[in-house]
mmCIF file of C-alpha atoms in Angstrom:
data_model
loop_
_atom_site.group_PDB
_atom_site.id
_atom_site.type_symbol
_atom_site.label_atom_id
_atom_site.label_comp_id
_atom_site.label_asym_id
_atom_site.label_seq_id
_atom_site.Cartn_x
_atom_site.Cartn_y
_atom_site.Cartn_z
ATOM 1 C CA LEU A 13 0.000 0.000 0.000
ATOM 2 C CA ASP A 14 1.155 3.505 -0.733
ATOM 3 C CA ALA A 15 -0.007 6.847 -2.047
ATOM 4 C CA ASN A 16 1.011 9.366 -4.690
ATOM 5 C CA PHE A 17 0.270 13.063 -4.188
ATOM 6 C CA HIS A 18 1.322 14.250 -7.642
ATOM 7 C CA LEU A 19 -1.719 12.845 -9.433
ATOM 8 C CA ARG A 20 -4.553 15.307 -8.830
ATOM 9 C CA HIS A 21 -7.985 15.395 -10.391
ATOM 10 C CA ARG A 22 -9.627 18.709 -11.175
ATOM 11 C CA ALA A 23 -13.219 19.048 -10.089
ATOM 12 C CA VAL A 24 -15.783 18.962 -12.893
ATOM 13 C CA SER A 25 -19.304 20.348 -12.853
ATOM 14 C CA ASN A 26 -20.917 16.913 -13.300
ATOM 15 C CA ASN A 27 -20.340 13.396 -14.622
ATOM 16 C CA GLU A 28 -22.189 14.155 -17.857
ATOM 17 C CA ASN A 29 -19.517 16.725 -18.777
ATOM 18 C CA ASP A 30 -16.614 14.458 -17.818
ATOM 19 C CA PRO A 31 -17.772 10.832 -17.531
ATOM 20 C CA SER A 32 -15.587 8.060 -16.207
ATOM 21 C CA LEU A 33 -14.413 5.603 -18.833
ATOM 22 C CA SER A 34 -14.555 2.524 -16.618
ATOM 23 C CA GLN A 35 -16.481 2.990 -13.328
ATOM 24 C CA GLY A 36 -14.585 0.348 -11.373
ATOM 25 C CA TRP A 37 -14.030 -2.122 -14.185
ATOM 26 C CA VAL A 38 -10.253 -2.289 -13.856
ATOM 27 C CA TYR A 39 -7.954 -0.587 -11.349
ATOM 28 C CA PHE A 40 -9.920 2.261 -9.772
ATOM 29 C CA VAL A 41 -12.746 1.362 -7.403
ATOM 30 C CA GLU A 42 -16.347 2.015 -8.392
ATOM 31 C CA ASP A 43 -16.995 5.662 -7.525
ATOM 32 C CA THR A 44 -20.568 5.550 -6.156
ATOM 33 C CA MET A 45 -19.881 2.916 -3.495
ATOM 34 C CA PHE A 46 -16.552 4.533 -2.588
ATOM 35 C CA LYS A 47 -18.142 7.959 -2.085
ATOM 36 C CA ARG A 48 -20.889 6.385 0.035
ATOM 37 C CA TYR A 49 -18.232 4.720 2.198
ATOM 38 C CA LEU A 50 -16.368 8.019 2.606
ATOM 39 C CA SER A 51 -19.614 9.771 3.503
ATOM 40 C CA ASP A 52 -20.349 7.123 6.152
ATOM 41 C CA HIS A 53 -16.910 7.794 7.672
ATOM 42 C CA GLN A 54 -16.688 11.558 7.147
ATOM 43 C CA HIS A 55 -16.782 12.286 10.880
ATOM 44 C CA ASP A 56 -14.112 9.733 11.792
ATOM 45 C CA ILE A 57 -11.200 11.518 13.391
ATOM 46 C CA GLN A 58 -7.922 10.941 11.574
ATOM 47 C CA GLU A 59 -5.532 9.937 14.332
ATOM 48 C CA LYS A 60 -2.079 11.500 14.125
ATOM 49 C CA SER A 61 0.792 9.061 13.770
ATOM 50 C CA THR A 62 2.365 8.136 17.105
ATOM 51 C CA CYS A 63 5.046 5.824 15.755
ATOM 52 C CA SER A 64 6.306 7.782 12.778
ATOM 53 C CA ASN A 65 6.694 11.412 11.855
ATOM 54 C CA HIS A 66 5.044 10.768 8.516
ATOM 55 C CA ASN A 67 3.704 13.928 6.890
ATOM 56 C CA ALA A 68 1.264 12.074 4.624
ATOM 57 C CA VAL A 69 -0.875 11.431 7.700
ATOM 58 C CA ASN A 70 0.091 14.214 10.091
ATOM 59 C CA MET A 71 -0.366 16.921 7.454
ATOM 60 C CA ALA A 72 -3.384 15.332 5.735
ATOM 61 C CA ASP A 73 -5.735 18.196 6.533
ATOM 62 C CA ALA A 74 -3.200 20.805 5.408
ATOM 63 C CA LYS A 75 -3.018 19.606 1.798
ATOM 64 C CA SER A 76 -4.346 22.137 -0.670
ATOM 65 C CA LYS A 77 -7.225 20.955 -2.808
ATOM 66 C CA LYS A 78 -8.328 24.193 -4.433
ATOM 67 C CA GLY A 79 -10.131 23.288 -7.651
ATOM 68 C CA CYS A 80 -9.534 19.554 -7.139
ATOM 69 C CA ASP A 81 -11.826 16.772 -6.022
ATOM 70 C CA ALA A 82 -8.852 14.441 -5.512
ATOM 71 C CA THR A 83 -5.409 15.397 -4.199
ATOM 72 C CA GLY A 84 -3.733 12.103 -5.041
ATOM 73 C CA VAL A 85 -4.268 8.363 -5.289
ATOM 74 C CA GLY A 86 -3.792 5.496 -2.872
ATOM 75 C CA MET A 87 -3.121 2.048 -4.240
ATOM 76 C CA VAL A 88 -2.516 -1.596 -3.521
ATOM 77 C CA VAL A 89 0.428 -2.967 -5.473
ATOM 78 C CA CYS A 90 1.956 -6.428 -5.713
ATOM 79 C CA ALA A 91 5.355 -5.885 -4.073
ATOM 80 C CA ARG A 92 6.942 -8.704 -6.038
ATOM 81 C CA HIS A 93 5.803 -7.711 -9.518
ATOM 82 C CA GLY A 94 4.866 -4.035 -9.168
ATOM 83 C CA MET A 95 1.422 -4.683 -10.632
ATOM 84 C CA ARG A 96 -1.553 -2.629 -9.453
ATOM 85 C CA LEU A 97 -4.277 -4.900 -8.136
ATOM 86 C CA PRO A 98 -7.789 -4.795 -9.643
ATOM 87 C CA ASN A 99 -10.018 -2.289 -7.834
ATOM 88 C CA GLY A 100 -7.095 -1.395 -5.585
ATOM 89 C CA ILE A 101 -6.751 2.296 -6.481
ATOM 90 C CA VAL A 102 -8.711 5.069 -4.755
ATOM 91 C CA ASP A 103 -8.767 8.840 -4.965
ATOM 92 C CA LEU A 104 -7.469 10.710 -1.930
ATOM 93 C CA GLN A 105 -8.958 13.879 -0.529
ATOM 94 C CA TYR A 106 -6.872 15.946 1.897
ATOM 95 C CA GLY A 107 -3.855 13.645 1.945
ATOM 96 C CA GLU A 108 -3.480 10.020 2.951
ATOM 97 C CA ARG A 109 -6.401 9.068 5.203
ATOM 98 C CA TYR A 110 -6.719 5.605 6.655
ATOM 99 C CA VAL A 111 -10.352 5.190 5.559
ATOM 100 C CA ASN A 112 -9.341 5.633 1.910
ATOM 101 C CA MET A 113 -6.521 3.118 2.228
ATOM 102 C CA ASP A 114 -8.770 0.661 4.116
ATOM 103 C CA TYR A 115 -11.210 0.762 1.217
ATOM 104 C CA ALA A 116 -8.475 0.193 -1.374
ATOM 105 C CA PHE A 117 -7.076 -2.719 0.653
ATOM 106 C CA ALA A 118 -10.460 -4.413 1.173
ATOM 107 C CA SER A 119 -11.526 -3.823 -2.420
ATOM 108 C CA ALA A 120 -8.328 -5.337 -3.828
ATOM 109 C CA LEU A 121 -8.602 -8.353 -1.510
ATOM 110 C CA HIS A 122 -12.157 -8.939 -2.681
ATOM 111 C CA HIS A 123 -10.675 -10.326 -5.920
ATOM 112 C CA SER A 124 -8.039 -12.455 -4.211
ATOM 113 C CA ASP A 125 -8.093 -16.006 -2.953
ATOM 114 C CA ALA A 126 -4.805 -15.622 -1.064
ATOM 115 C CA THR A 127 -4.686 -17.408 2.277
ATOM 116 C CA VAL A 128 -1.551 -15.643 3.523
ATOM 117 C CA LEU A 129 -0.833 -11.937 3.143
ATOM 118 C CA LYS A 130 2.289 -9.923 3.799
ATOM 119 C CA VAL A 131 1.412 -6.253 3.789
ATOM 120 C CA LEU A 132 4.047 -3.562 3.339
ATOM 121 C CA TYR A 133 3.058 0.019 4.069
ATOM 122 C CA ASP A 134 5.316 2.867 5.139
ATOM 123 C CA ILE A 135 2.862 3.858 7.869
ATOM 124 C CA ALA A 136 1.666 0.356 8.786
ATOM 125 C CA CYS A 137 2.761 0.934 12.385
ATOM 126 C CA GLN A 138 -0.198 3.303 12.748
ATOM 127 C CA TRP A 139 -2.556 2.057 10.015
ATOM 128 C CA HIS A 140 -3.069 -1.458 11.385
ATOM 129 C CA LYS A 141 -4.280 -0.202 14.795
ATOM 130 C CA LYS A 142 -7.749 0.683 13.560
ATOM 131 C CA LEU A 143 -8.089 -1.178 10.299
ATOM 132 C CA TYR A 144 -11.787 -0.735 9.570
#
């Protein structure tokens, strides 16, 4: 798991003017369900990292999003092959929030029949504490 803050998405007036080409068919999660999940967790307090001085989490609310509806992407990647997993990429709003990464992780695992997982994440020391 990791995130990229250089890939931003400019806000559009509506989906009719700028429709998605895939709606969850390949790598990005399906937008409607993802937005519903984020709405359900909008009041969750993003806990500051206690085990790492990692700015992706500690500065999440300070990220500028003027004119953007996404300030980056979070993704689940096969560490061995570098492949992005199906439905394992989510948009980020205001930096790297655990709820976004939880959704990407669960969505990617939905397509897996793996019985053993080894998860690498630069802020796993904090993320695993409240994995939704």
